[in-house]
Amino acid sequence: MKNEENWKEKLTPLQYQVTREKGTERPFTGEYYEHKEQGTYLCVCCGEALFSSNAKYDSGSGWPSYYEPVRKEAVATESDQSHGMVRTEIHCQNCGAHLGHVFPDGPRPTGLRYCVNSASLKFQKE
């Protein structure tokens, strides 16, 4: 695992703030919000495959949204009680990078909305 200085060297300031400090990018501004290419979204920190473009949909939330990860084990969850709310945080199971949150208001077949910061992702074309 990398230490904080290594992460700061590898990541942009926004990527570091989102993935290592549990930040959030502004809605409707992320690189992958309206991204339509076919492929796989990887963790920007470690390269772990997280989401497929096949599971991506427009939730209208302002962040890239997916109804499921590529593998259930790829994304871990924990309770987030910050900002006066109770939410479920999602992070990369491999390196612990903060990705965003998951909500129970998504489409079929899962009914889930994985709301992800573009800054936590990199894209690999199919």
PDB file of C-alpha atoms in Angstrom:
ATOM      1  CA  MET A   1       0.000   0.000   0.000  1.00  0.00           C
ATOM      2  CA  LYS A   2       1.098   3.513  -0.739  1.00  0.00           C
ATOM      3  CA  ASN A   3       1.596   6.188   1.873  1.00  0.00           C
ATOM      4  CA  GLU A   4      -0.030   9.617   1.589  1.00  0.00           C
ATOM      5  CA  GLU A   5       2.965  11.186  -0.170  1.00  0.00           C
ATOM      6  CA  ASN A   6       2.918   8.433  -2.804  1.00  0.00           C
ATOM      7  CA  TRP A   7      -0.806   9.010  -3.387  1.00  0.00           C
ATOM      8  CA  LYS A   8      -0.244  12.766  -3.735  1.00  0.00           C
ATOM      9  CA  GLU A   9       2.439  12.135  -6.368  1.00  0.00           C
ATOM     10  CA  LYS A  10       0.293   9.667  -8.337  1.00  0.00           C
ATOM     11  CA  LEU A  11      -3.059  11.499  -8.242  1.00  0.00           C
ATOM     12  CA  THR A  12      -4.271  14.939  -9.278  1.00  0.00           C
ATOM     13  CA  PRO A  13      -5.388  17.179  -6.388  1.00  0.00           C
ATOM     14  CA  LEU A  14      -9.069  16.418  -7.153  1.00  0.00           C
ATOM     15  CA  GLN A  15      -8.455  12.670  -7.423  1.00  0.00           C
ATOM     16  CA  TYR A  16      -6.598  12.746  -4.097  1.00  0.00           C
ATOM     17  CA  GLN A  17      -9.314  14.762  -2.368  1.00  0.00           C
ATOM     18  CA  VAL A  18     -12.058  12.409  -3.593  1.00  0.00           C
ATOM     19  CA  THR A  19     -10.359   9.034  -3.196  1.00  0.00           C
ATOM     20  CA  ARG A  20      -8.140   9.514  -0.159  1.00  0.00           C
ATOM     21  CA  GLU A  21     -10.056  12.221   1.776  1.00  0.00           C
ATOM     22  CA  LYS A  22     -13.614  11.091   0.912  1.00  0.00           C
ATOM     23  CA  GLY A  23     -14.404  14.253  -1.025  1.00  0.00           C
ATOM     24  CA  THR A  24     -17.050  14.820  -3.681  1.00  0.00           C
ATOM     25  CA  GLU A  25     -16.758  16.536  -7.035  1.00  0.00           C
ATOM     26  CA  ARG A  26     -19.414  19.072  -8.018  1.00  0.00           C
ATOM     27  CA  PRO A  27     -22.437  17.528  -9.787  1.00  0.00           C
ATOM     28  CA  PHE A  28     -22.621  17.669 -13.586  1.00  0.00           C
ATOM     29  CA  THR A  29     -18.871  18.430 -13.868  1.00  0.00           C
ATOM     30  CA  GLY A  30     -17.169  15.023 -13.881  1.00  0.00           C
ATOM     31  CA  GLU A  31     -15.378  13.622 -16.907  1.00  0.00           C
ATOM     32  CA  TYR A  32     -17.552  10.485 -17.029  1.00  0.00           C
ATOM     33  CA  TYR A  33     -20.960  11.962 -16.195  1.00  0.00           C
ATOM     34  CA  GLU A  34     -22.171  11.951 -19.824  1.00  0.00           C
ATOM     35  CA  HIS A  35     -19.597   9.449 -21.082  1.00  0.00           C
ATOM     36  CA  LYS A  36     -21.128   6.922 -23.508  1.00  0.00           C
ATOM     37  CA  GLU A  37     -18.254   4.718 -24.778  1.00  0.00           C
ATOM     38  CA  GLN A  38     -18.289   0.957 -24.219  1.00  0.00           C
ATOM     39  CA  GLY A  39     -15.767  -0.434 -21.772  1.00  0.00           C
ATOM     40  CA  THR A  40     -14.859  -0.737 -18.116  1.00  0.00           C
ATOM     41  CA  TYR A  41     -14.447   1.907 -15.429  1.00  0.00           C
ATOM     42  CA  LEU A  42     -11.406   1.195 -13.261  1.00  0.00           C
ATOM     43  CA  CYS A  43     -10.256   2.512  -9.896  1.00  0.00           C
ATOM     44  CA  VAL A  44      -8.008   5.517 -10.566  1.00  0.00           C
ATOM     45  CA  CYS A  45      -5.783   4.506  -7.646  1.00  0.00           C
ATOM     46  CA  CYS A  46      -5.107   0.804  -8.252  1.00  0.00           C
ATOM     47  CA  GLY A  47      -6.641  -0.088 -11.635  1.00  0.00           C
ATOM     48  CA  GLU A  48      -9.172  -2.557 -10.226  1.00  0.00           C
ATOM     49  CA  ALA A  49     -12.172  -3.098 -12.554  1.00  0.00           C
ATOM     50  CA  LEU A  50     -15.230  -1.580 -10.839  1.00  0.00           C
ATOM     51  CA  PHE A  51     -18.117  -0.872 -13.243  1.00  0.00           C
ATOM     52  CA  SER A  52     -19.090  -1.799 -16.800  1.00  0.00           C
ATOM     53  CA  SER A  53     -20.533   0.671 -19.274  1.00  0.00           C
ATOM     54  CA  ASN A  54     -23.342  -1.902 -19.699  1.00  0.00           C
ATOM     55  CA  ALA A  55     -24.542  -1.103 -16.154  1.00  0.00           C
ATOM     56  CA  LYS A  56     -24.248   2.699 -16.562  1.00  0.00           C
ATOM     57  CA  TYR A  57     -27.383   4.821 -16.812  1.00  0.00           C
ATOM     58  CA  ASP A  58     -28.412   8.462 -16.556  1.00  0.00           C
ATOM     59  CA  SER A  59     -29.820   8.933 -13.069  1.00  0.00           C
ATOM     60  CA  GLY A  60     -30.092  12.715 -13.415  1.00  0.00           C
ATOM     61  CA  SER A  61     -28.067  13.047 -10.199  1.00  0.00           C
ATOM     62  CA  GLY A  62     -25.075  14.797 -11.780  1.00  0.00           C
ATOM     63  CA  TRP A  63     -22.658  11.895 -11.218  1.00  0.00           C
ATOM     64  CA  PRO A  64     -21.967   8.735 -13.213  1.00  0.00           C
ATOM     65  CA  SER A  65     -24.404   6.092 -12.022  1.00  0.00           C
ATOM     66  CA  TYR A  66     -24.397   2.315 -12.309  1.00  0.00           C
ATOM     67  CA  TYR A  67     -26.910  -0.286 -11.153  1.00  0.00           C
ATOM     68  CA  GLU A  68     -24.214  -2.849 -10.236  1.00  0.00           C
ATOM     69  CA  PRO A  69     -20.430  -3.293 -10.040  1.00  0.00           C
ATOM     70  CA  VAL A  70     -18.585  -5.672 -12.405  1.00  0.00           C
ATOM     71  CA  ARG A  71     -18.250  -8.101  -9.490  1.00  0.00           C
ATOM     72  CA  LYS A  72     -20.012  -7.850  -6.162  1.00  0.00           C
ATOM     73  CA  GLU A  73     -16.618  -8.194  -4.430  1.00  0.00           C
ATOM     74  CA  ALA A  74     -15.074  -5.242  -6.335  1.00  0.00           C
ATOM     75  CA  VAL A  75     -16.915  -2.615  -4.288  1.00  0.00           C
ATOM     76  CA  ALA A  76     -17.123  -2.552  -0.493  1.00  0.00           C
ATOM     77  CA  THR A  77     -19.606  -0.554   1.585  1.00  0.00           C
ATOM     78  CA  GLU A  78     -19.722   1.079   4.995  1.00  0.00           C
ATOM     79  CA  SER A  79     -22.067   3.385   6.850  1.00  0.00           C
ATOM     80  CA  ASP A  80     -21.419   7.112   6.337  1.00  0.00           C
ATOM     81  CA  GLN A  81     -23.008   9.435   8.895  1.00  0.00           C
ATOM     82  CA  SER A  82     -21.266  12.637   7.789  1.00  0.00           C
ATOM     83  CA  HIS A  83     -23.027  15.847   6.793  1.00  0.00           C
ATOM     84  CA  GLY A  84     -26.023  15.104   9.022  1.00  0.00           C
ATOM     85  CA  MET A  85     -27.169  12.183   6.835  1.00  0.00           C
ATOM     86  CA  VAL A  86     -26.999   8.418   6.978  1.00  0.00           C
ATOM     87  CA  ARG A  87     -25.749   7.014   3.677  1.00  0.00           C
ATOM     88  CA  THR A  88     -23.868   3.980   2.436  1.00  0.00           C
ATOM     89  CA  GLU A  89     -20.359   4.834   1.262  1.00  0.00           C
ATOM     90  CA  ILE A  90     -18.766   2.754  -1.493  1.00  0.00           C
ATOM     91  CA  HIS A  91     -15.052   2.219  -1.885  1.00  0.00           C
ATOM     92  CA  CYS A  92     -12.667   0.071  -3.905  1.00  0.00           C
ATOM     93  CA  GLN A  93     -12.316  -3.276  -2.169  1.00  0.00           C
ATOM     94  CA  ASN A  94      -8.721  -3.588  -3.369  1.00  0.00           C
ATOM     95  CA  CYS A  95      -7.198  -0.264  -2.196  1.00  0.00           C
ATOM     96  CA  GLY A  96      -9.906   1.451  -0.135  1.00  0.00           C
ATOM     97  CA  ALA A  97     -10.343   4.444  -2.479  1.00  0.00           C
ATOM     98  CA  HIS A  98     -13.553   6.364  -1.804  1.00  0.00           C
ATOM     99  CA  LEU A  99     -15.827   6.129  -4.868  1.00  0.00           C
ATOM    100  CA  GLY A 100     -19.123   7.683  -3.785  1.00  0.00           C
ATOM    101  CA  HIS A 101     -22.333   6.264  -2.331  1.00  0.00           C
ATOM    102  CA  VAL A 102     -24.971   3.653  -3.159  1.00  0.00           C
ATOM    103  CA  PHE A 103     -28.698   4.374  -2.862  1.00  0.00           C
ATOM    104  CA  PRO A 104     -31.778   2.095  -3.073  1.00  0.00           C
ATOM    105  CA  ASP A 105     -33.483   4.135  -5.828  1.00  0.00           C
ATOM    106  CA  GLY A 106     -31.913   2.667  -8.973  1.00  0.00           C
ATOM    107  CA  PRO A 107     -33.393   0.815 -11.934  1.00  0.00           C
ATOM    108  CA  ARG A 108     -33.968  -2.885 -12.424  1.00  0.00           C
ATOM    109  CA  PRO A 109     -32.561  -5.429 -12.155  1.00  0.00           C
ATOM    110  CA  THR A 110     -30.917  -4.420  -8.836  1.00  0.00           C
ATOM    111  CA  GLY A 111     -32.854  -1.345  -7.719  1.00  0.00           C
ATOM    112  CA  LEU A 112     -29.527   0.221  -6.718  1.00  0.00           C
ATOM    113  CA  ARG A 113     -27.826   3.452  -7.794  1.00  0.00           C
ATOM    114  CA  TYR A 114     -24.064   3.447  -7.383  1.00  0.00           C
ATOM    115  CA  CYS A 115     -23.403   7.189  -7.537  1.00  0.00           C
ATOM    116  CA  VAL A 116     -19.693   7.549  -8.334  1.00  0.00           C
ATOM    117  CA  ASN A 117     -17.279  10.469  -8.587  1.00  0.00           C
ATOM    118  CA  SER A 118     -15.607  10.609 -12.016  1.00  0.00           C
ATOM    119  CA  ALA A 119     -12.388  11.594 -10.232  1.00  0.00           C
ATOM    120  CA  SER A 120     -12.233   8.132  -8.675  1.00  0.00           C
ATOM    121  CA  LEU A 121     -12.348   6.405 -12.068  1.00  0.00           C
ATOM    122  CA  LYS A 122     -10.347   5.874 -15.217  1.00  0.00           C
ATOM    123  CA  PHE A 123     -11.835   4.342 -18.354  1.00  0.00           C
ATOM    124  CA  GLN A 124     -10.640   1.362 -20.365  1.00  0.00           C
ATOM    125  CA  LYS A 125     -12.196   1.162 -23.831  1.00  0.00           C
ATOM    126  CA  GLU A 126     -13.642  -2.176 -24.893  1.00  0.00           C
TER     127      GLU A 126
END
